[in-house]
Amino acid sequence: MSGQNNLDALENCFREGISPVSVVGLSGSSRSYFLAQFLADLKRPCLIILSDKKEAETLYKELLFFMSGSWTQTGGGNSRLFDFPPYDISPLAGLSPHPEVVTRRLQALYALMSNQDPVVVTSLEALLFRILPKEALVRSLEYLEVEEEVDRTHLLQRLEINGYQRVSLVEEMGDYSVRGSVIDIYSPLYQLPSRLEFWGDRLESIRQFDPLSQRSQDHYREIVLLPAVEIIMEKDNVNRARSMGRLPNRRKNGGCFPGQEAWLNHFYPRLDTLFQYLPQNGLIALFDPNRAESVYRKIKEKSRTEATRFHKEASEKGVPFPEIEGIFIPFQEIALQFEDHERLDFSELSLEGKVAPMPRKTINIEGQSQFDDDLEVRFPSKGRVSMAPLAEKIAEWLASRAKVVLVSRTEPQANRLREILGNYDVRVDQIARSWIEIPDIPGLSICLGRLSKGFIWPGLGLYVLTEDEIFGPKSAKSRPKKRPRDNALNWSSFSQLKAGDFVVHEEHGIGRYVDLAKMEIEHKVNDFVVVEYADNARLYIPADRVSILQKYAGADERNPKLDQLGGRSWNIARQKAKKSVREIAKQLVETFALRKYKKGHSFSPPDHHYREFEATFEYEETPDQTTAIEDVLKDMASEQPMDRLICGDVGFGKTEIALRAAFKAASDGKQVAFLVPTTVLAEQHYETFKKRLDGYSLRVGILSRFKAKSEQSDILGKVRSGEIDILIGTHRILQKDVKFTDLGLLIVDEEQRFGVRQKETLRKYRAMVDVLAITATPIPRTLYMSMMGVRDLSIIETPPEDRLAIQSYLSHYDESLILRALQFELERGGQIFFVHNKVRTIDHMADRLRQLAPQIRFSVAHGQMKEKELENTMMRFLQKEVDVLICTTIIEAGLDIPSANTIIINQVDRLGLAQIYQLRGRVGRSKEKAYAYLLLSDNSELSRDAEKRLKALMDFSNLGAGLHLAMHDLKIRGGGNILGF
């Protein structure tokens, strides 16, 4: 039976009232394709249930792919497809789920209540817990329409009750602000916040606006305000909760508190299930029903075990614990709901389960399969990678009049794939932006989007192949669009100054900002900025001349020495800086002159072998990364020796740029030297290069102190004879006994971390070979050289999407929370960083943690250890011989350990924002979800605004903290405003 006949048979079953119906024989993404085809004509609600939450997330994304373009985006997102995820952390732990999770749940519930034919994807884990009553959600809704009279006081009260937080600037879901006659609200129902403009109590207009630029966009006639939380703090609800016992003493504005979701039983007399939101005519699509009961029991047992542990911890601390009796839904109740609705079952094999009655109708789909593992399109043989097997397969499919679709995540990768196939005489008909744009005729198309796996369906004449199956699995799924450059954090804006902040005056040096003061001079009242200097001397600066001040950002930012007002210390510092700059400028001019007039090697342009190599990159290039790669290749093709600086944040793809340059140089017969500051980094880069160059004839070597003298001698001999193409090492490769046969490219990682002697050697190289420097935090002088054109500069500001997955929790020091974080990470086979930035007490902290979890392997690392001991510790952690690394901020830059996906930062309030940003970047560098626990000192309090600023900094949509801090340093100490000259 063909695929269309299968669909017709399925539709006929439900028209005739036959239920349940089972579809057997489909697997992987072919199930999503078949279901999307069926849902396209289904004009009724549908609840799709999977056993596993990861499977549910995959199905949701695949349905988006196959229906993208037909299910248009409106309002809060897709107008038909929603997902209802489980909480990402147990509220019993005293922490609330991520706001994005709550938003997705509320959107799905509202869609089931209000939409005609919503499709909601969920999992058994989300299904087995009771949720807020449907009646309470309906009662919480606020509907506003243009030109109606609105009681603004009542509206603001309702926002507080519904969990919204009043802020000065609306940026996140659940925020609202009031400015005169304007109320800005970020409702979970919409992708953008809304701006309500009033004339008195009359609502004049409703406009959506961009939370970054704060500029208004589309106008609307009406708006629906969903609650921002799942507990509505109405008076009756709060009174009921109080009558049941003591609530946690952590309540914020509006009465909300962390972990409040665990207290549902206290606020509502009755709770509902997800089924009670599904209309009576709703269809249930159940995946793998024969697994349902066993999976349910495992989830319930795990949840009860956690609840028992949390209850015990609460008792030991003497803090209140919620009543959770009845929160779990019995499986018998779930099974009855399956029977009360029409049901569609998907199973790879025939059903033998205990869920509901056996299907009255089974549709068996034959001939569909996934690609076999022996479809070798990546590495068919040793030596250079070839795409010939893939091209032959595609030609074979096309000859049978089939429809072949290759799925690529980005347009550059799609164009690259079309170019590669063109070299094998395989013509791509089109690159489609969505699945529905692909014509239903034989031919080869490339479709932009994300699909977990391809499939073969000969009965339909359909062959779908993903880029993962062509080039290997990707570590990141997609990249967000590049943010406008003017949305970056403005570190030097005067509006951010607080009383007590240190500032720098062009003429008088370092002082302390006091306040704004009004003074009357010659019968005129003006505003003055008051700056305090040494000996309590004060300088009054007219407010219109505030541009001569800059916020201090030196290395001793905590407590710099104040300059004397009118003293000599500042002028002496300026004179020293001038002299140093002249010396540096002289050296730079000499080096630059040599580079300008000395011809270097001109590398060949990229060929199809290079294109095949770059196509195997395990991530998708970001726009900035692509631009930087093009800049490097252009420099290498020039006769003038390259001297380019690549600047980008941690994990933004700088190493791949270096790898592309090394591949091009080595492919042209030149040798490459890759200089890194530490032995551990050398080992990491060596493993990365070996993995990426596997299957090519290029040879990679490493030179560091971890190698015995005999091994070093052997490596040096191979370098001299040209047997090693790429040599990676520490400053050891700059020593006189290292002789290259034909060095063509020098790559330097974090150049600012090398000493004066090494930099002198590097300066000599710059006149002879192409030099590529990569850094996350350039020193002001290096950045200034690049901005002035002495060195070429490429900036990478676009972050990878997987960095957005880092979930952060802010809490006071809590050993039970620490223990749960450690156990959770170790249960999934990961490692943990525990940052304690006090060498004096770090061993004491290590002892406390060992007592807390004696079965866990701990090790300590800090900068005052002997160098060899420190490197050995880091290597043991890298080789997974250590579970938890207790360390100072020594890990702030450079380390890339994909297995470490949890970081706990103790006394986070004592660290700078840039440090927190860089430390947090140590995790979230793999497919696994990453967690950051930020622990405050016991006596520290964090305001709502301070918490928002902290979260905004850690959000990778605010780009390049390290770069912007460096540029601010440059503006004060190393750039056009360098010490006032």
Coordinates of N, CA and C in Angstrom, one line a residue, residues 772-941:
L772 N 48.8 34.1 12.4 CA 47.4 34.2 12.8 C 47.3 34.1 14.3
A773 N 46.8 35.1 15.0 CA 46.6 35.1 16.4 C 45.1 35.0 16.8
I774 N 44.8 34.2 17.8 CA 43.4 34.0 18.2 C 43.4 34.3 19.7
T775 N 42.3 35.0 20.2 CA 42.2 35.3 21.6 C 40.8 35.6 21.9
A776 N 40.5 35.4 23.2 CA 39.1 35.7 23.7 C 39.1 37.1 24.4
T777 N 40.3 37.4 25.1 CA 40.4 38.7 25.8 C 41.7 39.4 25.5
P778 N 41.7 40.1 24.4 CA 42.9 40.8 23.9 C 43.3 41.9 24.9
I779 N 44.6 42.1 25.1 CA 45.0 43.2 25.9 C 44.8 44.5 25.1
P780 N 44.7 45.7 25.7 CA 44.4 46.9 25.0 C 45.4 47.2 23.9
R781 N 46.7 46.9 24.1 CA 47.7 47.3 23.1 C 47.5 46.5 21.9
T782 N 47.2 45.2 22.0 CA 47.0 44.3 20.9 C 45.7 44.8 20.1
L783 N 44.7 45.0 20.8 CA 43.4 45.5 20.2 C 43.6 46.8 19.5
Y784 N 44.4 47.7 20.1 CA 44.6 49.0 19.5 C 45.4 48.9 18.2
M785 N 46.4 48.0 18.2 CA 47.2 47.8 17.0 C 46.3 47.3 15.9
S786 N 45.3 46.4 16.2 CA 44.5 45.9 15.2 C 43.5 47.0 14.7
M787 N 43.0 47.8 15.6 CA 42.0 48.8 15.2 C 42.7 49.9 14.4
M788 N 44.0 50.1 14.6 CA 44.7 51.2 13.8 C 45.2 50.7 12.5
G789 N 45.0 49.4 12.2 CA 45.4 48.8 10.9 C 46.8 48.3 10.9
V790 N 47.6 48.3 12.0 CA 48.9 47.7 12.0 C 48.7 46.2 11.9
R791 N 47.7 45.7 12.5 CA 47.4 44.2 12.4 C 45.9 44.2 11.9
D792 N 45.6 43.2 11.1 CA 44.3 43.0 10.6 C 43.4 42.3 11.7
L793 N 42.2 42.7 11.8 CA 41.3 42.2 12.9 C 40.0 41.6 12.3
S794 N 39.7 40.4 12.9 CA 38.3 39.8 12.6 C 37.7 39.6 14.0
I795 N 36.5 40.0 14.1 CA 35.7 39.8 15.4 C 34.6 38.8 15.2
I796 N 34.5 37.9 16.2 CA 33.4 36.9 16.1 C 32.5 37.2 17.3
E797 N 31.3 37.7 17.0 CA 30.4 38.1 18.0 C 29.2 37.1 18.1
T798 N 29.0 36.3 17.0 CA 27.8 35.5 17.0 C 28.0 34.2 17.8
P799 N 27.1 34.0 18.8 CA 27.3 32.8 19.6 C 26.7 31.5 19.1
P800 N 27.2 30.4 19.4 CA 26.5 29.1 19.0 C 25.2 28.9 19.9
E801 N 24.3 28.3 19.3 CA 23.0 28.1 20.0 C 23.1 27.3 21.3
D802 N 24.0 26.3 21.2 CA 24.1 25.4 22.4 C 24.6 26.1 23.6
R803 N 25.2 27.3 23.5 CA 25.6 28.1 24.6 C 24.4 28.7 25.3
L804 N 23.3 28.9 24.6 CA 22.1 29.4 25.2 C 21.5 28.4 26.1
A805 N 21.9 27.1 26.0 CA 21.3 26.0 26.8 C 21.8 26.0 28.2
I806 N 22.8 26.8 28.5 CA 23.4 26.9 29.9 C 22.3 27.4 30.8
Q807 N 21.9 26.6 31.8 CA 20.9 27.1 32.7 C 21.5 27.5 34.0
S808 N 21.2 28.7 34.5 CA 21.8 29.2 35.7 C 20.8 29.3 36.9
Y809 N 21.3 29.0 38.0 CA 20.5 29.1 39.3 C 21.3 30.0 40.2
L810 N 20.6 30.9 40.8 CA 21.2 31.8 41.8 C 20.7 31.5 43.2
S811 N 21.5 31.2 44.1 CA 21.1 30.8 45.5 C 22.2 31.2 46.5
H812 N 21.8 31.2 47.7 CA 22.9 31.3 48.8 C 23.5 29.9 48.9
Y813 N 24.7 29.9 49.6 CA 25.4 28.7 49.8 C 24.5 27.6 50.5
D814 N 24.4 26.5 49.8 CA 23.5 25.4 50.3 C 24.1 24.1 50.0
E815 N 24.5 23.4 51.0 CA 25.3 22.1 50.7 C 24.4 21.0 50.2
S816 N 23.1 21.1 50.5 CA 22.2 20.1 49.9 C 22.0 20.3 48.4
L817 N 21.9 21.6 48.0 CA 21.9 22.0 46.6 C 23.2 21.5 45.9
I818 N 24.3 21.8 46.5 CA 25.6 21.4 45.9 C 25.6 19.9 45.7
L819 N 25.2 19.1 46.7 CA 25.2 17.7 46.6 C 24.3 17.2 45.5
R820 N 23.1 17.8 45.4 CA 22.2 17.3 44.3 C 22.9 17.7 42.9
A821 N 23.5 18.8 42.8 CA 24.1 19.2 41.6 C 25.2 18.2 41.2
L822 N 26.1 17.8 42.2 CA 27.1 16.9 41.9 C 26.6 15.5 41.5
Q823 N 25.6 15.1 42.3 CA 25.1 13.7 42.0 C 24.4 13.7 40.6
F824 N 23.7 14.7 40.3 CA 23.0 14.8 39.0 C 24.0 14.7 37.8
E825 N 25.1 15.5 37.9 CA 26.0 15.5 36.8 C 26.8 14.2 36.7
L826 N 27.1 13.6 37.9 CA 27.9 12.3 37.9 C 27.0 11.2 37.4
E827 N 25.7 11.2 37.6 CA 24.8 10.2 37.2 C 24.7 10.1 35.7
R828 N 24.9 11.3 35.0 CA 24.9 11.3 33.5 C 26.3 11.2 32.9
G829 N 27.3 10.8 33.8 CA 28.7 10.6 33.3 C 29.5 11.8 33.1
G830 N 29.1 13.0 33.7 CA 29.9 14.2 33.5 C 30.8 14.6 34.6
Q831 N 31.4 15.7 34.5 CA 32.4 16.3 35.5 C 31.9 17.7 35.9
I832 N 32.5 18.2 37.0 CA 32.1 19.4 37.6 C 33.3 20.3 37.9
F833 N 33.1 21.6 37.6 CA 34.0 22.6 38.2 C 33.4 23.2 39.4
F834 N 34.1 23.3 40.5 CA 33.7 24.0 41.7 C 34.7 25.1 41.9
V835 N 34.2 26.4 41.7 CA 35.1 27.5 41.8 C 35.0 28.2 43.2
H836 N 36.2 28.2 43.8 CA 36.3 28.9 45.1 C 37.5 29.7 45.0
N837 N 37.4 31.0 44.9 CA 38.5 31.9 44.5 C 39.2 32.5 45.7
K838 N 39.5 31.6 46.6 CA 40.4 32.0 47.8 C 41.4 30.9 48.0
V839 N 42.6 31.1 47.7 CA 43.6 30.1 47.9 C 43.8 29.7 49.3
R840 N 43.7 30.7 50.2 CA 43.9 30.5 51.7 C 42.9 29.5 52.2
T841 N 41.7 29.5 51.7 CA 40.7 28.6 52.3 C 40.2 27.5 51.3
I842 N 40.9 27.3 50.2 CA 40.4 26.4 49.2 C 40.5 24.9 49.7
D843 N 41.6 24.6 50.4 CA 41.8 23.3 51.0 C 40.7 23.0 52.0
H844 N 40.3 24.0 52.8 CA 39.3 23.8 53.8 C 37.9 23.5 53.1
M845 N 37.7 24.2 52.0 CA 36.5 23.9 51.2 C 36.5 22.5 50.6
A846 N 37.7 22.1 50.1 CA 37.8 20.8 49.6 C 37.5 19.7 50.6
D847 N 38.0 19.9 51.9 CA 37.7 19.0 52.9 C 36.2 18.9 53.2
R848 N 35.5 20.1 53.2 CA 34.0 20.1 53.4 C 33.3 19.3 52.4
L849 N 33.7 19.5 51.1 CA 33.1 18.8 50.0 C 33.4 17.3 50.1
R850 N 34.6 16.9 50.5 CA 34.9 15.4 50.6 C 34.0 14.8 51.7
Q851 N 33.8 15.5 52.8 CA 32.9 15.0 53.8 C 31.5 14.9 53.4
L852 N 31.1 15.9 52.5 CA 29.7 15.9 52.0 C 29.5 14.7 51.1
A853 N 30.5 14.4 50.2 CA 30.4 13.3 49.3 C 31.7 12.5 49.2
P854 N 31.9 11.6 50.2 CA 33.1 10.9 50.2 C 33.4 9.9 49.0
Q855 N 32.3 9.6 48.3 CA 32.5 8.6 47.2 C 32.9 9.3 45.9
I856 N 32.9 10.7 45.9 CA 33.3 11.4 44.7 C 34.8 11.8 44.7
R857 N 35.4 11.7 43.6 CA 36.8 12.0 43.4 C 37.1 13.5 43.2
F858 N 37.7 14.2 44.2 CA 37.9 15.6 44.2 C 39.4 15.9 44.0
S859 N 39.7 17.0 43.4 CA 41.1 17.5 43.2 C 41.1 19.0 43.3
V860 N 42.2 19.6 43.7 CA 42.3 21.0 43.9 C 43.3 21.6 42.9
A861 N 43.0 22.8 42.3 CA 43.9 23.4 41.4 C 43.8 24.9 41.6
H862 N 45.0 25.5 41.8 CA 45.1 27.0 41.9 C 46.5 27.5 41.4
G863 N 46.6 28.8 41.2 CA 47.8 29.3 40.6 C 49.0 29.3 41.5
Q864 N 48.9 29.1 42.8 CA 50.1 29.1 43.6 C 50.7 27.7 43.8
M865 N 50.1 26.7 43.1 CA 50.7 25.4 43.0 C 51.9 25.4 42.1
K866 N 52.8 24.4 42.3 CA 54.0 24.2 41.4 C 53.4 23.9 40.0
E867 N 54.1 24.5 39.0 CA 53.6 24.4 37.7 C 53.4 22.9 37.2
K868 N 54.3 22.1 37.5 CA 54.2 20.7 37.1 C 53.1 20.0 37.8
E869 N 52.9 20.3 39.1 CA 51.8 19.7 39.9 C 50.4 20.2 39.3
L870 N 50.4 21.5 39.0 CA 49.1 22.0 38.5 C 48.8 21.4 37.1
E871 N 49.8 21.2 36.3 CA 49.5 20.6 34.9 C 49.1 19.2 35.1
N872 N 49.7 18.4 36.0 CA 49.3 17.0 36.2 C 47.9 16.9 36.7
T873 N 47.5 17.9 37.6 CA 46.1 17.9 38.1 C 45.1 18.2 37.0
M874 N 45.5 19.1 36.1 CA 44.6 19.5 35.0 C 44.5 18.3 34.0
M875 N 45.6 17.6 33.8 CA 45.6 16.5 32.9 C 44.7 15.3 33.4
R876 N 44.8 15.1 34.7 CA 44.0 14.1 35.3 C 42.5 14.4 35.2
F877 N 42.2 15.7 35.3 CA 40.8 16.1 35.1 C 40.4 15.9 33.7
L878 N 41.3 16.3 32.8 CA 41.0 16.1 31.4 C 40.8 14.7 31.0
Q879 N 41.5 13.8 31.6 CA 41.4 12.3 31.3 C 40.4 11.6 32.1
K880 N 39.5 12.4 32.9 CA 38.4 11.9 33.6 C 38.8 11.0 34.8
E881 N 40.0 11.3 35.3 CA 40.4 10.6 36.5 C 40.0 11.3 37.8
V882 N 39.4 12.5 37.6 CA 38.9 13.4 38.7 C 37.5 13.7 38.3
D883 N 36.5 13.7 39.3 CA 35.1 14.0 39.0 C 34.9 15.5 39.2
V884 N 35.4 16.1 40.3 CA 35.2 17.5 40.6 C 36.5 18.2 40.8
L885 N 36.7 19.3 40.0 CA 37.9 20.1 40.1 C 37.5 21.3 41.0
I886 N 38.1 21.4 42.2 CA 37.9 22.5 43.1 C 39.0 23.5 42.7
C887 N 38.7 24.7 42.2 CA 39.7 25.5 41.7 C 39.4 27.0 41.9
T888 N 40.4 27.8 41.6 CA 40.2 29.3 41.6 C 39.8 29.7 40.2
T889 N 39.8 30.9 39.9 CA 39.4 31.4 38.5 C 40.5 31.1 37.5
I890 N 41.5 30.2 37.9 CA 42.5 29.8 37.0 C 42.0 29.2 35.7
I891 N 40.8 28.6 35.8 CA 40.1 28.0 34.7 C 39.4 29.0 33.8
E892 N 39.5 30.2 34.1 CA 38.7 31.3 33.4 C 38.9 31.3 31.9
A893 N 40.0 30.9 31.4 CA 40.2 31.0 29.9 C 41.0 29.8 29.4
G894 N 40.6 29.4 28.2 CA 41.4 28.3 27.5 C 40.9 26.9 27.6
L895 N 40.4 26.5 28.8 CA 40.1 25.1 28.9 C 38.8 24.7 28.1
D896 N 38.8 23.6 27.4 CA 37.7 23.1 26.7 C 37.5 21.6 27.0
I897 N 36.6 21.4 28.0 CA 36.4 20.0 28.4 C 34.9 19.7 28.2
P898 N 34.5 19.0 27.1 CA 33.1 18.8 26.8 C 32.4 18.0 27.8
S899 N 33.1 17.1 28.6 CA 32.4 16.3 29.6 C 32.1 17.1 30.9
A900 N 32.6 18.3 31.0 CA 32.3 19.1 32.2 C 31.2 20.0 31.9
N901 N 30.0 19.7 32.4 CA 28.8 20.5 32.0 C 28.1 21.0 33.2
T902 N 28.7 21.0 34.4 CA 28.2 21.7 35.5 C 29.3 22.5 36.2
I903 N 29.0 23.8 36.5 CA 29.9 24.6 37.2 C 29.2 25.2 38.4
I904 N 29.9 25.1 39.6 CA 29.4 25.7 40.8 C 30.3 26.8 41.2
I905 N 29.9 28.1 41.3 CA 30.7 29.2 41.6 C 30.4 29.7 43.0
N906 N 31.2 29.5 43.9 CA 31.0 29.9 45.3 C 31.3 31.4 45.5
Q907 N 30.6 32.1 46.3 CA 30.7 33.5 46.6 C 30.8 34.3 45.3
V908 N 29.8 34.1 44.5 CA 29.8 34.7 43.2 C 29.7 36.2 43.2
D909 N 29.2 36.7 44.4 CA 29.0 38.2 44.5 C 30.4 38.9 44.7
R910 N 31.5 38.1 44.9 CA 32.8 38.7 45.1 C 33.6 38.7 43.8
L911 N 33.0 38.2 42.7 CA 33.7 38.2 41.4 C 33.1 39.3 40.5
G912 N 33.9 39.7 39.6 CA 33.5 40.6 38.6 C 32.5 40.0 37.6
L913 N 31.7 40.8 36.9 CA 30.8 40.3 36.0 C 31.5 39.6 34.8
A914 N 32.6 40.2 34.3 CA 33.3 39.6 33.2 C 33.9 38.2 33.6
Q915 N 34.4 38.1 34.9 CA 34.9 36.8 35.4 C 33.8 35.8 35.4
I916 N 32.6 36.1 35.9 CA 31.5 35.2 35.9 C 31.2 34.7 34.5
Y917 N 31.1 35.7 33.6 CA 30.8 35.4 32.2 C 31.8 34.4 31.6
Q918 N 33.1 34.6 31.9 CA 34.1 33.7 31.3 C 34.1 32.4 32.0
L919 N 33.9 32.3 33.3 CA 33.8 31.1 34.0 C 32.7 30.2 33.6
R920 N 31.5 30.9 33.4 CA 30.4 30.1 32.9 C 30.6 29.6 31.5
G921 N 31.4 30.2 30.8 CA 31.7 29.7 29.4 C 32.5 28.4 29.4
R922 N 33.0 27.9 30.6 CA 33.7 26.7 30.7 C 32.8 25.5 30.5
V923 N 31.5 25.6 30.7 CA 30.6 24.5 30.5 C 29.7 24.8 29.3
G924 N 28.9 23.8 29.0 CA 28.0 23.9 27.8 C 28.7 23.8 26.5
R925 N 29.8 23.0 26.4 CA 30.5 23.0 25.2 C 30.3 21.6 24.5
S926 N 29.2 21.0 24.8 CA 28.9 19.7 24.1 C 27.4 19.7 23.9
K927 N 26.9 18.5 23.5 CA 25.4 18.3 23.3 C 24.6 18.3 24.6
E928 N 25.3 18.0 25.7 CA 24.6 17.9 27.0 C 24.1 19.3 27.5
K929 N 23.0 19.3 28.2 CA 22.5 20.5 28.8 C 23.5 20.9 29.9
A930 N 23.8 22.2 30.0 CA 24.8 22.6 31.0 C 24.1 23.4 32.1
Y931 N 24.7 23.3 33.3 CA 24.1 24.0 34.5 C 25.2 24.8 35.2
A932 N 24.8 26.0 35.6 CA 25.7 26.9 36.4 C 25.0 27.3 37.7
Y933 N 25.6 26.9 38.8 CA 25.0 27.3 40.1 C 25.8 28.4 40.7
L934 N 25.2 29.6 40.9 CA 25.9 30.7 41.4 C 25.5 30.9 42.8
L935 N 26.5 30.7 43.7 CA 26.2 30.7 45.1 C 26.7 32.0 45.8
L936 N 25.7 32.7 46.4 CA 26.1 34.0 47.1 C 26.6 33.8 48.5
S937 N 27.4 34.7 48.9 CA 27.9 34.7 50.3 C 26.6 34.7 51.3
D938 N 26.8 34.2 52.4 CA 25.7 34.1 53.4 C 25.1 35.5 53.7
N939 N 25.9 36.5 53.7 CA 25.4 37.8 54.1 C 25.1 38.7 52.9
S940 N 25.1 38.1 51.7 CA 24.8 38.9 50.5 C 23.4 39.0 50.1
E941 N 22.9 40.1 49.7 CA 21.6 40.3 49.2 C 21.7 40.8 47.8

